[in-house]
GROMACS .gro file of C-alpha atoms in nm:
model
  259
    1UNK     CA    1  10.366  -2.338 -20.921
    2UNK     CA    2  10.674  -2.243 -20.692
    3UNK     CA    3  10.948  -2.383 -20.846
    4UNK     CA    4  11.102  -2.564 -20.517
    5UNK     CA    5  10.740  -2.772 -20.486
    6UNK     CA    6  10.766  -2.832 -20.864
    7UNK     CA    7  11.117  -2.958 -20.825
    8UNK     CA    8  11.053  -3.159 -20.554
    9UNK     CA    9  10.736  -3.308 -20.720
   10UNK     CA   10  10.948  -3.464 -20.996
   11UNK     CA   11  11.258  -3.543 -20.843
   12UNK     CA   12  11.305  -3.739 -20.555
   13UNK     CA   13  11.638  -3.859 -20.559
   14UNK     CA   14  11.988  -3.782 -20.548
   15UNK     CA   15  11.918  -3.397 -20.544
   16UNK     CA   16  12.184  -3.179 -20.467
   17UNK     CA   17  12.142  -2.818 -20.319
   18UNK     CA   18  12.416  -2.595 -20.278
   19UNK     CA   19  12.517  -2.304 -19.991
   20UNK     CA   20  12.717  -2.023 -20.036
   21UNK     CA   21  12.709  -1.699 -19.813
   22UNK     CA   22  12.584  -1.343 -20.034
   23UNK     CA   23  12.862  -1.119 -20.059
   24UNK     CA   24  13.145  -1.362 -20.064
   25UNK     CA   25  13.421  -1.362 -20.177
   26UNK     CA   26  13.355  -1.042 -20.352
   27UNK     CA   27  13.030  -0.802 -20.281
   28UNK     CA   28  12.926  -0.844 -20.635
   29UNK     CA   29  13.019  -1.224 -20.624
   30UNK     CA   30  12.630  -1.324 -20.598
   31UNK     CA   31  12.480  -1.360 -20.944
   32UNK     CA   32  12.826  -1.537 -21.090
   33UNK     CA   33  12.798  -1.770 -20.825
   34UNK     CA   34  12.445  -1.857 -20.847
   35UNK     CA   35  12.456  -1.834 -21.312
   36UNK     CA   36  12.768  -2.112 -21.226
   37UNK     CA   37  12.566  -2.339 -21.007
   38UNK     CA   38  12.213  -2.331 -21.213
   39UNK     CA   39  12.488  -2.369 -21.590
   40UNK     CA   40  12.640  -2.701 -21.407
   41UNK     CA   41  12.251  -2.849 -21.329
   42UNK     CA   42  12.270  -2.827 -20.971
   43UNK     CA   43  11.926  -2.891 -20.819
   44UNK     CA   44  11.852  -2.567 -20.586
   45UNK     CA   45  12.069  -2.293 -20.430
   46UNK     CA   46  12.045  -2.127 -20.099
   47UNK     CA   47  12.140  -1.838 -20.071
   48UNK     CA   48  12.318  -1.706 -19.722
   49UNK     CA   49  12.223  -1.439 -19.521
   50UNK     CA   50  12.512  -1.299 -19.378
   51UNK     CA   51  12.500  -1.191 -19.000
   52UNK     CA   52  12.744  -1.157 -18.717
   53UNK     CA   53  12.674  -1.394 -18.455
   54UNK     CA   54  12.607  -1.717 -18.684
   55UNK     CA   55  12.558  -1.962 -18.427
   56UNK     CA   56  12.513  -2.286 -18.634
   57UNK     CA   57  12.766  -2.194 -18.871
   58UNK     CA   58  13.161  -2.343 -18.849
   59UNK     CA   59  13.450  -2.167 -18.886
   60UNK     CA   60  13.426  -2.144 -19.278
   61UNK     CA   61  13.072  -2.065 -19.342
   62UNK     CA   62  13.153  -1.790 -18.995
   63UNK     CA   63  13.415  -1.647 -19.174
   64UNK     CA   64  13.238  -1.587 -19.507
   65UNK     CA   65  13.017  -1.428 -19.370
   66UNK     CA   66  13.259  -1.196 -19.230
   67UNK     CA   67  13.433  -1.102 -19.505
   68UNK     CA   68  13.048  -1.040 -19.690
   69UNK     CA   69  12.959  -0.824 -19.407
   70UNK     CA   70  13.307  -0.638 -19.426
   71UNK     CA   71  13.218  -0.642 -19.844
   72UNK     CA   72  12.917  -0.422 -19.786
   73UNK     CA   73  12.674  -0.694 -19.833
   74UNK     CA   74  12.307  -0.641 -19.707
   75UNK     CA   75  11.982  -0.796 -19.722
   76UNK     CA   76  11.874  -0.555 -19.921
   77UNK     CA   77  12.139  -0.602 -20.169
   78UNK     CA   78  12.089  -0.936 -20.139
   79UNK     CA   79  11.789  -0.948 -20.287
   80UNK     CA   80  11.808  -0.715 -20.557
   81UNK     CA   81  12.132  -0.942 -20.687
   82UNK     CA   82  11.900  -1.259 -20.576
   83UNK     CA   83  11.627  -1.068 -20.878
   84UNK     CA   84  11.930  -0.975 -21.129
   85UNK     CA   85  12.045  -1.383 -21.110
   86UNK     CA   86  11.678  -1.474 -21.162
   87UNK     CA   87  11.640  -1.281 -21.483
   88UNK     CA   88  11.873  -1.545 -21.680
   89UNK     CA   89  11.798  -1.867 -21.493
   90UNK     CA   90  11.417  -1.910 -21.438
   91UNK     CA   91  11.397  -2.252 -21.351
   92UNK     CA   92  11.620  -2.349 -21.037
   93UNK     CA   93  11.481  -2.303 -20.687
   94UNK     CA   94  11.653  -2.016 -20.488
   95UNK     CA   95  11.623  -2.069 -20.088
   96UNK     CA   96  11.703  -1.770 -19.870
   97UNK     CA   97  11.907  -1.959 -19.542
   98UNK     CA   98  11.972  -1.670 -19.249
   99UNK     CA   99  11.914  -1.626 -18.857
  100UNK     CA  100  11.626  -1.400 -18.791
  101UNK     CA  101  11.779  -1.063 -18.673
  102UNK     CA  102  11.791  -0.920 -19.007
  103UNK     CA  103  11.489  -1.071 -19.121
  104UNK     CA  104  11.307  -0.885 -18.781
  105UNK     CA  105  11.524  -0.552 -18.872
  106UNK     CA  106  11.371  -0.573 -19.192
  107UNK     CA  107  11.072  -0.635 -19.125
  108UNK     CA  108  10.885  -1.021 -19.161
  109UNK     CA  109  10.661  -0.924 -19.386
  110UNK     CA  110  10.877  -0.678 -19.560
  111UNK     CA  111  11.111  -0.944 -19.645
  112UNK     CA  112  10.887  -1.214 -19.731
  113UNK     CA  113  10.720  -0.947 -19.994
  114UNK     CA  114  11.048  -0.841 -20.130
  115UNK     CA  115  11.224  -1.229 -20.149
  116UNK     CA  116  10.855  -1.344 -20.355
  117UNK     CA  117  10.939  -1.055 -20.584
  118UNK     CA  118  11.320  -1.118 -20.588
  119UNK     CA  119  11.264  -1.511 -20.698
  120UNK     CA  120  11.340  -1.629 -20.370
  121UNK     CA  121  11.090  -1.976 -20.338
  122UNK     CA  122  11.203  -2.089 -19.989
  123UNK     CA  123  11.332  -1.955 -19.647
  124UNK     CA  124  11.552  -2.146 -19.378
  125UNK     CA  125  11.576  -1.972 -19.044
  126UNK     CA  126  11.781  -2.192 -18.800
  127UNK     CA  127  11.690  -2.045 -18.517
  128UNK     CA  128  11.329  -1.970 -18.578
  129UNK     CA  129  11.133  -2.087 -18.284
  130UNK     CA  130  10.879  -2.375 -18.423
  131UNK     CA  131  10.582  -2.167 -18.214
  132UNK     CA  132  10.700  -1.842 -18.341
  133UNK     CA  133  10.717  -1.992 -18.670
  134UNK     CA  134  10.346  -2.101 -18.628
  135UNK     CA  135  10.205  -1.784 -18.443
  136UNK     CA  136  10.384  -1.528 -18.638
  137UNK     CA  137  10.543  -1.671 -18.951
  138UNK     CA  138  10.319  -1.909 -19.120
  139UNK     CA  139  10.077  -1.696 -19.241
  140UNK     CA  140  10.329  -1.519 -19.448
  141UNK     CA  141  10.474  -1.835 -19.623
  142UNK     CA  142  10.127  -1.957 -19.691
  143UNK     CA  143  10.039  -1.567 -19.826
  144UNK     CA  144  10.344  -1.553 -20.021
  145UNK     CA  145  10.396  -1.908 -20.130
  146UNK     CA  146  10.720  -1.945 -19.964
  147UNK     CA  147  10.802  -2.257 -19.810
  148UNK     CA  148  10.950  -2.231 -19.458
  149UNK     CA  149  11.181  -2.546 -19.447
  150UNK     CA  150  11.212  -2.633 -19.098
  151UNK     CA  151  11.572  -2.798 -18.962
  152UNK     CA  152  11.584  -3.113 -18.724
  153UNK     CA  153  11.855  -3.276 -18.586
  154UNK     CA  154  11.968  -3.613 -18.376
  155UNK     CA  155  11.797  -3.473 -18.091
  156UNK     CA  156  11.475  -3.359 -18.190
  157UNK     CA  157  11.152  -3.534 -18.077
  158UNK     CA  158  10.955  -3.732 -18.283
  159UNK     CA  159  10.668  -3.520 -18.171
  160UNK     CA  160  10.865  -3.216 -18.300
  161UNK     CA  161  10.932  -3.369 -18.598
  162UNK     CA  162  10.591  -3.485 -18.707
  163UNK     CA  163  10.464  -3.130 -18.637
  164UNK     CA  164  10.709  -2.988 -18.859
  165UNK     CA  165  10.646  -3.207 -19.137
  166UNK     CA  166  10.236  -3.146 -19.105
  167UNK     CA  167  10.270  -2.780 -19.126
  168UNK     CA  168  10.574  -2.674 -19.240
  169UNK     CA  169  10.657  -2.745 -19.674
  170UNK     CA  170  10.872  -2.767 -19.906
  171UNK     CA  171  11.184  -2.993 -19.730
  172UNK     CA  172  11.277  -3.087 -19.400
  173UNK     CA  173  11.620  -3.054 -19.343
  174UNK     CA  174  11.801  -3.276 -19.152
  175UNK     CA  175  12.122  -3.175 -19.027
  176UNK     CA  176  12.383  -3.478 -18.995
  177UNK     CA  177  12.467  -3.433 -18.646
  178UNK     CA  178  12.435  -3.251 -18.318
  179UNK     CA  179  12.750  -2.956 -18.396
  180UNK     CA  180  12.794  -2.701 -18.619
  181UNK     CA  181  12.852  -2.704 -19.007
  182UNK     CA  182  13.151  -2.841 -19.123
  183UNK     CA  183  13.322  -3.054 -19.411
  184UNK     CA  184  13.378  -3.429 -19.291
  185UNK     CA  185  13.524  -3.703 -19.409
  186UNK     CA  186  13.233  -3.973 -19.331
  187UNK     CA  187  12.904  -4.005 -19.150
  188UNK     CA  188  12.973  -4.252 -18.818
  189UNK     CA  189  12.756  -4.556 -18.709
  190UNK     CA  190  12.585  -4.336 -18.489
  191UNK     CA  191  12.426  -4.086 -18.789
  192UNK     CA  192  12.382  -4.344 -18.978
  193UNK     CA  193  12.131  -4.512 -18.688
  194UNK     CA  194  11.943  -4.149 -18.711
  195UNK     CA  195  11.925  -4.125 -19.066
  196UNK     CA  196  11.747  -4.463 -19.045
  197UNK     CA  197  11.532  -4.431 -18.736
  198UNK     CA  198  11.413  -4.087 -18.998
  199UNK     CA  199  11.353  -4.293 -19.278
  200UNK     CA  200  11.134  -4.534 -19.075
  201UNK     CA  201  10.860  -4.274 -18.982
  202UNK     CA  202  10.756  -4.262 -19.283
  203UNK     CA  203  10.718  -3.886 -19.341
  204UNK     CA  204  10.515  -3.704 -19.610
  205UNK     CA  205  10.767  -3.464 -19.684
  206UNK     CA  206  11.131  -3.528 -19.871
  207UNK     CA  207  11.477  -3.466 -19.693
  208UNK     CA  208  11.772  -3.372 -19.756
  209UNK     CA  209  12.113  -3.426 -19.539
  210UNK     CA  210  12.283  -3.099 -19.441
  211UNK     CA  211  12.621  -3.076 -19.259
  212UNK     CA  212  12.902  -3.223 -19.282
  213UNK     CA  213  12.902  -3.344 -19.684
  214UNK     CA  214  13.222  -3.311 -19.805
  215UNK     CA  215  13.329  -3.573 -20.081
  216UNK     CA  216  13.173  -3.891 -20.274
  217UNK     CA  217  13.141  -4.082 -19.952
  218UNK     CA  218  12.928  -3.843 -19.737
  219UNK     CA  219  12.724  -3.732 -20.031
  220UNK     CA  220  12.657  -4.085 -20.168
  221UNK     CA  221  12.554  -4.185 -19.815
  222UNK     CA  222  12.295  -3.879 -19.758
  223UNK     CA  223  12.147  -3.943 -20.107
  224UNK     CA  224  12.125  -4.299 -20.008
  225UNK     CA  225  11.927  -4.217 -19.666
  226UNK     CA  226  11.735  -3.906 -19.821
  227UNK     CA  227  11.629  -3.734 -20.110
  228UNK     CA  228  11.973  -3.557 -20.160
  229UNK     CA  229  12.239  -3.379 -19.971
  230UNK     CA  230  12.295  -3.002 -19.884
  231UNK     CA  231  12.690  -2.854 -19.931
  232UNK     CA  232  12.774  -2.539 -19.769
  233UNK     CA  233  13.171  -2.554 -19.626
  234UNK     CA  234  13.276  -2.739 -19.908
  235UNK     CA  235  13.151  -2.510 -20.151
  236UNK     CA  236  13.299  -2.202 -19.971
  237UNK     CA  237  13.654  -2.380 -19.982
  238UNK     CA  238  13.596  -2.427 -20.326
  239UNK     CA  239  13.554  -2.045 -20.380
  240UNK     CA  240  13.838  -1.976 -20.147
  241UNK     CA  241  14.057  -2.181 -20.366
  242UNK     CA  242  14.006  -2.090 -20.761
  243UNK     CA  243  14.016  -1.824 -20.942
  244UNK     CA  244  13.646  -1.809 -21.081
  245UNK     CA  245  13.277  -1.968 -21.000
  246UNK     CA  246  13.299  -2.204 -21.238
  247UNK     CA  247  13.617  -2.323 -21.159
  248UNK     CA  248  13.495  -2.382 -20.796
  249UNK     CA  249  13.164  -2.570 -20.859
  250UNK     CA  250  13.347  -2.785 -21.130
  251UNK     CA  251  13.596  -2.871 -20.842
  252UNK     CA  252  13.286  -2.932 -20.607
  253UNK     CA  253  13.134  -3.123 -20.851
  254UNK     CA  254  13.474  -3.345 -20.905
  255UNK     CA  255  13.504  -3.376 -20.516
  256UNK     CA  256  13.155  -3.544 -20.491
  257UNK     CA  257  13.206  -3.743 -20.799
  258UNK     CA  258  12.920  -3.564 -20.978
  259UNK     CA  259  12.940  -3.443 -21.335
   0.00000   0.00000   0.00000
């Protein structure tokens, strides 16, 4: 079974997945990072795409993936790290998160093919069309068994979002709030009345808060209101500011009071 649908068929609470952008800090940062995060028991790990015009990104997760693409770092590369870090943890879901120019310069079905046999078990594409996903995409995550998790946000329909959750799997992911990503101090009134308005439709599908979870506060409140929370910024601070990649998930770890 693909280990993100086996995860999510026995946990579904309190899960915690974890961002960080390929290539960053260091070109050959990737399988460190990602032995660090599966060693400390966090849930599932996506795994950034770097590209130059990342539109949903803030100015941390933007700048990452500036200095990755200034590192050398490719989807290629990617990948083959992505199927070195696999080799010595074979449990934890890996998600490949990235905008869909190198995806298309790769190829779609190149890269689906190559992320199956890398480990990958998951893609996010942020600004993947929902038809296009449908007319051109969804045959290859059904071929290759790899979910396509689907983002929605404050403003997205109900219609939209009960398509996505009948024929998209794996997660949706709900991002916190119409902006970009960013570390934040506390989810207002108004996210809160989304994250609830969610929770009543009664979807068959888990979620998980993206955006904006940055300490105990805003991670306790996503897990509260979903199945887990999502960290990307905070994590790439964390890098930033130790010396090693287990220094900086123990220090994301302290931040959101989870050890």
């Amino acid at each position: 079974m693909n280990r993100l649908t086996n995860l999510l068929n026995n946990k579904t609470t309190d899960l915690l997945s974890v961002y960080f952008t390929a290539g960053y800090p260091a070109l050959d940062s990737t399988v460190g990072i990602i032995n660090a995060l599966c060693k400390n028991g966090v849930d599932m790990i996506e795994v950034g795409i770097p590209f130059s015009d990342p539109m949903a990104d803030g100015v941390v997760i933007q700048n990452s993936g500036t200095v990755a693409l200034r590192n050398g770092m490719t989807l290629s590369l990617l990948l083959d790290q992505v199927k070195e870090a696999r080799e010595d943890n074979p449990d934890t879901p890996f998600i490949a998160m990235g905008y869909i120019n190198p995806i298309m310069q790769m190829g779609a079905e190149n890269f689906f093919r190559r992320a199956k046999e890398s480990g990958i078990d998951g893609v996010i594409i942020p600004d993947l069309p929902f038809d296009i996903y449908m007319s051109e995409y969804k045959a290859l995550s059904d071929r290759y068994d790899l979910p396509m998790i689907m983002l929605i946000t404050p403003e997205t329909s109900e219609e939209r979002i009960r398509l996505i959750d009948e024929n998209c799997e794996g997660f949706i992911y709900m991002v916190s709030a119409a902006s970009t990503t960013g570390a934040r101090d506390r989810f207002n009134e108004e996210q809160l009345g989304y994250f609830r308005r969610i929770n009543d439709m009664n979807l068959k599908h888990q979620r998980l808060i993206g955006f904006g979870i940055s300490n105990k506060v805003t991670y306790d409140e996503a897990c509260r209101y979903s199945s887990g929370a999502i960290i990307g910024s905070q994590f790439i601070k964390c890098l930033a500011s130790n010396p090693t990649p287990e220094a900086a998930v123990a220090d994301l770890l302290t931040k959101i009071s989870r050890q």
